[in-house]
Tab-separated table of C-alpha atoms and ligand atoms in Angstrom:
chain	number	residue	atom	x	y	z
A	5	MET	CA	-11.657	1.582	9.110
A	6	THR	CA	-12.545	3.563	12.174
A	7	GLY	CA	-9.721	3.107	14.724
A	8	ALA	CA	-6.852	5.372	15.820
A	9	ALA	CA	-3.799	5.645	13.554
A	10	ALA	CA	-1.328	2.783	14.009
A	11	GLY	CA	2.220	3.574	15.114
A	12	THR	CA	4.082	1.310	12.692
A	13	ALA	CA	4.278	2.714	9.170
A	14	ASP	CA	5.322	-0.459	7.331
A	15	PRO	CA	3.297	-3.610	7.988
A	16	LEU	CA	5.623	-5.682	5.767
A	17	ALA	CA	8.492	-4.832	8.106
A	18	LEU	CA	6.293	-5.737	11.078
A	19	ALA	CA	5.331	-9.027	9.378
A	20	ALA	CA	9.026	-9.796	8.950
A	21	THR	CA	9.374	-9.748	12.752
A	22	TRP	CA	6.437	-12.179	13.148
A	23	LEU	CA	7.185	-14.601	10.298
A	24	PRO	CA	10.187	-16.905	9.787
A	25	ALA	CA	13.007	-15.312	7.795
A	26	ALA	CA	13.309	-16.235	4.103
A	27	GLY	CA	15.256	-19.485	3.822
A	28	SER	CA	14.151	-20.657	7.274
A	29	GLU	CA	13.244	-24.319	7.744
A	30	VAL	CA	10.248	-23.201	9.831
A	31	THR	CA	6.983	-23.366	7.876
A	32	PRO	CA	3.987	-22.267	9.967
A	33	THR	CA	0.589	-23.635	9.111
A	34	MET	CA	-1.989	-21.182	7.858
A	35	THR	CA	-5.644	-21.298	6.970
A	36	LEU	CA	-5.927	-20.405	3.307
A	37	ALA	CA	-9.325	-19.108	2.229
A	38	THR	CA	-10.129	-18.840	-1.453
A	39	ILE	CA	-13.329	-18.092	-3.330
A	40	GLY	CA	-15.054	-21.341	-4.248
A	41	LEU	CA	-16.198	-21.905	-7.806
A	42	ASP	CA	-19.758	-21.861	-6.439
A	43	GLY	CA	-19.143	-18.513	-4.709
A	44	TYR	CA	-18.937	-19.935	-1.189
A	45	PRO	CA	-15.718	-19.512	0.849
A	46	SER	CA	-13.287	-22.413	0.562
A	47	ALA	CA	-10.725	-22.913	3.337
A	48	ARG	CA	-8.005	-25.398	4.212
A	49	THR	CA	-4.661	-25.585	5.989
A	50	VAL	CA	-1.418	-25.139	4.044
A	51	LEU	CA	2.184	-24.472	4.990
A	52	LEU	CA	3.656	-21.020	4.620
A	53	SER	CA	6.640	-21.968	2.463
A	54	ALA	CA	8.286	-18.552	2.744
A	55	PHE	CA	7.787	-14.848	3.296
A	56	ASP	CA	10.130	-12.973	0.945
A	57	GLY	CA	9.577	-9.574	2.547
A	58	GLN	CA	6.770	-8.727	0.108
A	59	ARG	CA	4.749	-11.884	-0.590
A	60	LEU	CA	3.659	-15.028	1.239
A	61	HIS	CA	4.408	-18.224	-0.696
A	62	PHE	CA	2.537	-21.507	-0.479
A	63	HIS	CA	2.693	-24.658	-2.569
A	64	THR	CA	0.231	-27.240	-3.716
A	65	ASP	CA	-0.829	-29.690	-6.390
A	66	THR	CA	-1.792	-27.860	-9.575
A	67	ARG	CA	-4.718	-30.309	-9.972
A	68	SER	CA	-6.160	-29.273	-6.624
A	69	ARG	CA	-9.427	-27.513	-5.951
A	70	LYS	CA	-7.616	-24.466	-4.573
A	71	ALA	CA	-5.534	-24.176	-7.776
A	72	ALA	CA	-8.727	-24.174	-9.858
A	73	GLU	CA	-10.296	-21.609	-7.547
A	74	LEU	CA	-7.239	-19.348	-7.739
A	75	ALA	CA	-7.201	-19.616	-11.519
A	76	ALA	CA	-10.820	-18.398	-11.558
A	77	ALA	CA	-10.401	-15.734	-8.846
A	78	PRO	CA	-6.763	-14.939	-7.962
A	79	ARG	CA	-7.555	-13.546	-4.505
A	80	ALA	CA	-7.130	-15.143	-1.098
A	81	SER	CA	-6.896	-14.596	2.619
A	82	VAL	CA	-4.567	-16.452	4.973
A	83	THR	CA	-4.614	-16.603	8.753
A	84	ILE	CA	-1.684	-17.749	10.868
A	85	HIS	CA	-2.146	-18.353	14.589
A	86	TRP	CA	0.630	-18.563	17.185
A	87	PRO	CA	-1.222	-19.659	20.355
A	88	GLU	CA	1.962	-19.699	22.431
A	89	ARG	CA	2.573	-16.026	21.590
A	90	ALA	CA	-1.072	-14.951	21.561
A	91	ARG	CA	-0.750	-13.685	18.021
A	92	GLN	CA	-2.775	-13.966	14.850
A	93	LEU	CA	-1.919	-12.521	11.453
A	94	THR	CA	-4.448	-12.312	8.641
A	95	VAL	CA	-3.301	-11.279	5.185
A	96	THR	CA	-5.664	-10.669	2.273
A	97	GLY	CA	-4.639	-9.868	-1.244
A	98	ASP	CA	-3.881	-10.928	-4.774
A	99	VAL	CA	-2.389	-14.278	-5.710
A	100	ALA	CA	-0.133	-15.167	-8.631
A	101	PRO	CA	1.771	-18.341	-9.526
A	102	VAL	CA	5.426	-18.397	-8.473
A	103	THR	CA	8.217	-19.008	-10.989
A	104	ASP	CA	9.379	-22.554	-11.726
A	105	GLN	CA	12.610	-21.751	-9.911
A	106	GLU	CA	10.778	-20.557	-6.796
A	107	ALA	CA	8.637	-23.703	-6.875
A	108	ARG	CA	11.718	-25.869	-7.237
A	109	ILE	CA	13.456	-24.231	-4.258
A	110	ALA	CA	10.374	-24.769	-2.108
A	111	TYR	CA	10.169	-28.431	-3.154
A	112	ASP	CA	13.826	-28.982	-2.268
A	113	ARG	CA	13.150	-27.550	1.203
A	114	ARG	CA	10.189	-29.868	1.844
A	115	SER	CA	10.730	-32.927	4.038
A	116	ARG	CA	11.286	-36.265	2.261
A	117	TYR	CA	7.815	-37.313	3.382
A	118	LEU	CA	6.187	-34.268	1.756
A	119	GLN	CA	8.279	-34.719	-1.403
A	120	VAL	CA	6.960	-38.273	-1.767
A	121	LEU	CA	3.433	-37.119	-0.973
A	122	ALA	CA	3.609	-34.574	-3.801
A	123	TRP	CA	4.366	-37.411	-6.232
A	124	VAL	CA	1.936	-40.084	-5.129
A	125	ASN	CA	-1.045	-38.303	-3.602
A	126	ASP	CA	-3.527	-38.482	-6.450
A	127	THR	CA	-7.176	-39.512	-6.687
A	128	ASP	CA	-6.333	-43.135	-7.585
A	129	LEU	CA	-4.258	-43.495	-4.440
A	130	ALA	CA	-6.827	-41.725	-2.285
A	131	VAL	CA	-9.576	-44.220	-3.133
A	132	ALA	CA	-7.389	-47.361	-2.980
A	133	PRO	CA	-7.689	-49.695	0.028
A	134	GLU	CA	-5.386	-48.701	2.906
A	135	ALA	CA	-3.056	-51.707	2.417
A	136	ASP	CA	-2.627	-50.940	-1.292
A	137	ARG	CA	-1.926	-47.297	-0.534
A	138	ARG	CA	0.914	-48.269	1.779
A	139	VAL	CA	2.321	-50.744	-0.761
A	140	ARG	CA	2.367	-48.060	-3.459
A	141	TRP	CA	4.027	-45.587	-1.111
A	142	ALA	CA	6.731	-48.106	-0.192
A	143	ALA	CA	7.234	-49.032	-3.873
A	144	PHE	CA	7.779	-45.391	-4.777
A	145	GLU	CA	10.416	-44.994	-2.071
A	146	ARG	CA	12.106	-48.275	-3.100
A	147	GLU	CA	12.234	-47.267	-6.766
A	148	HIS	CA	13.690	-43.850	-6.035
A	149	GLY	CA	16.166	-44.834	-3.325
A	150	ASP	CA	18.139	-42.086	-1.593
A	151	ALA	CA	18.556	-39.912	-4.687
A	152	PRO	CA	17.233	-36.350	-4.408
A	153	TYR	CA	13.714	-36.087	-5.719
A	154	THR	CA	12.729	-33.619	-8.413
A	155	PRO	CA	9.295	-32.000	-8.182
A	156	PRO	CA	6.464	-33.762	-9.997
A	157	PRO	CA	4.955	-31.882	-12.956
A	158	THR	CA	1.902	-31.262	-10.785
A	159	TRP	CA	3.908	-29.333	-8.148
A	160	GLY	CA	3.072	-25.638	-8.161
A	161	GLY	CA	3.278	-22.582	-5.978
A	162	PHE	CA	1.507	-19.312	-5.431
A	163	ALA	CA	2.465	-16.024	-3.827
A	164	LEU	CA	0.042	-13.735	-2.038
A	165	THR	CA	0.727	-9.996	-2.329
A	166	PRO	CA	-0.907	-8.249	0.641
A	167	LEU	CA	-3.610	-5.656	0.197
A	168	ARG	CA	-4.754	-5.837	3.831
A	169	MET	CA	-2.861	-7.019	6.907
A	170	LEU	CA	-4.343	-7.554	10.337
A	171	PHE	CA	-2.038	-8.133	13.312
A	172	TRP	CA	-3.913	-9.409	16.365
A	173	SER	CA	-2.149	-9.426	19.746
A	174	GLY	CA	-3.719	-10.959	22.802
A	175	ALA	CA	-2.788	-11.428	26.438
A	176	ALA	CA	-3.967	-13.897	29.079
A	177	ASP	CA	-4.419	-11.067	31.598
A	178	GLY	CA	-5.374	-8.096	29.456
A	179	PRO	CA	-7.209	-6.889	26.401
A	180	SER	CA	-6.399	-7.851	22.843
A	181	ASN	CA	-6.141	-5.431	19.961
A	182	ARG	CA	-5.354	-5.347	16.269
A	183	LEU	CA	-3.210	-3.286	13.957
A	184	ALA	CA	-5.150	-3.052	10.707
A	185	TYR	CA	-3.417	-1.968	7.500
A	186	GLU	CA	-4.667	-1.368	4.008
A	187	ARG	CA	-2.669	-0.506	0.915
A	188	ASP	CA	-4.071	2.215	-1.348
A	189	ALA	CA	-3.968	2.253	-5.163
A	190	GLY	CA	-0.671	4.171	-5.031
A	191	GLY	CA	0.927	1.462	-2.880
A	192	ALA	CA	0.991	3.498	0.365
A	193	TRP	CA	-0.063	1.769	3.603
A	194	ARG	CA	-2.542	3.247	6.052
A	195	GLY	CA	-2.824	1.713	9.499
A	196	GLU	CA	-5.280	1.903	12.366
A	197	VAL	CA	-5.653	0.325	15.780
A	198	TRP	CA	-8.801	-1.740	16.214
A	199	PRO	CA	-10.221	-3.592	19.218
A	200	GLY	CA	-9.356	-7.296	19.214
B	305	FMN	C1	-0.990	-29.266	8.834
B	305	FMN	C2	-1.362	-29.356	7.379
B	305	FMN	C3	-0.528	-28.808	6.428
B	305	FMN	C4	-0.874	-28.891	5.075
B	305	FMN	N1	-0.059	-28.296	4.158
B	305	FMN	C5	-0.422	-28.297	2.847
B	305	FMN	C6	0.341	-27.570	1.876
B	305	FMN	O1	1.359	-26.907	2.174
B	305	FMN	N2	-0.065	-27.630	0.588
B	305	FMN	C7	-1.185	-28.321	0.208
B	305	FMN	O2	-1.497	-28.330	-0.977
B	305	FMN	N3	-1.934	-28.996	1.105
B	305	FMN	C8	-1.588	-28.981	2.410
B	305	FMN	N4	-2.372	-29.636	3.331
B	305	FMN	C9	-3.595	-30.333	2.852
B	305	FMN	C10	-4.713	-29.290	2.625
B	305	FMN	O3	-5.245	-28.877	3.882
B	305	FMN	C11	-5.834	-29.809	1.718
B	305	FMN	O4	-6.447	-30.935	2.262
B	305	FMN	C12	-5.343	-30.149	0.308
B	305	FMN	O5	-4.364	-29.221	-0.135
B	305	FMN	C13	-6.500	-30.149	-0.679
B	305	FMN	O6	-7.145	-28.896	-0.620
B	305	FMN	P1	-8.138	-28.344	-1.763
B	305	FMN	O7	-8.981	-29.519	-2.190
B	305	FMN	O8	-8.923	-27.279	-1.095
B	305	FMN	O9	-7.298	-27.819	-2.887
B	305	FMN	C14	-2.059	-29.556	4.679
B	305	FMN	C15	-2.895	-30.100	5.656
B	305	FMN	C16	-2.549	-29.989	6.977
B	305	FMN	C17	-3.506	-30.571	8.015
């Protein structure tokens, strides 16, 4: 890094002012980039389930491509964009599976729609004709009624522990810049100001 030293000493504390508090119903979308099994980058949108003050949690199907990629290379980068606030946060680091309890809590917080999706959204359903897909969706809801859903066995979660954090701030009428942080082997953060 080559910029001037950043004023804020603790990027996790700064992130806590940008991200929804733990337990919040607000789940921003983020672009999650992993390392593809063929070595190429692999990116998609996921929800930020929670920021616990140290790690960013996201959840997915354990049969998914991203789960296989993270098993092979447990490193990722996420980018969250708030256009209305002219902000972007990019976090890069190491990924580990969350505990069953953490995964369960996240599932309980998901909307009913996303809870059903986690159960039914498999390859068979994906390739079925549209009408059949809707029939199977409706049948699942009918069979399960209003009872609370439990997570399917394929529901899993991951938490990203930051190694680098990049806070971009823009303005419609002025220059953008970034606060760039990196954690050293001893766990101490070093920050610099970079052009946007
Ligand atoms: C707005 C939005 C939010 C999404 N949230 C999630 C999510 O939280 N978890 C997830 O597994 N997939 C989510 N998806 C679907 C993923 O983008 C992706 O298509 C899916 O997870 C399969 O990705 P993979 O094949 O790279 O593993 C979301 C898609 C969109 C457009």
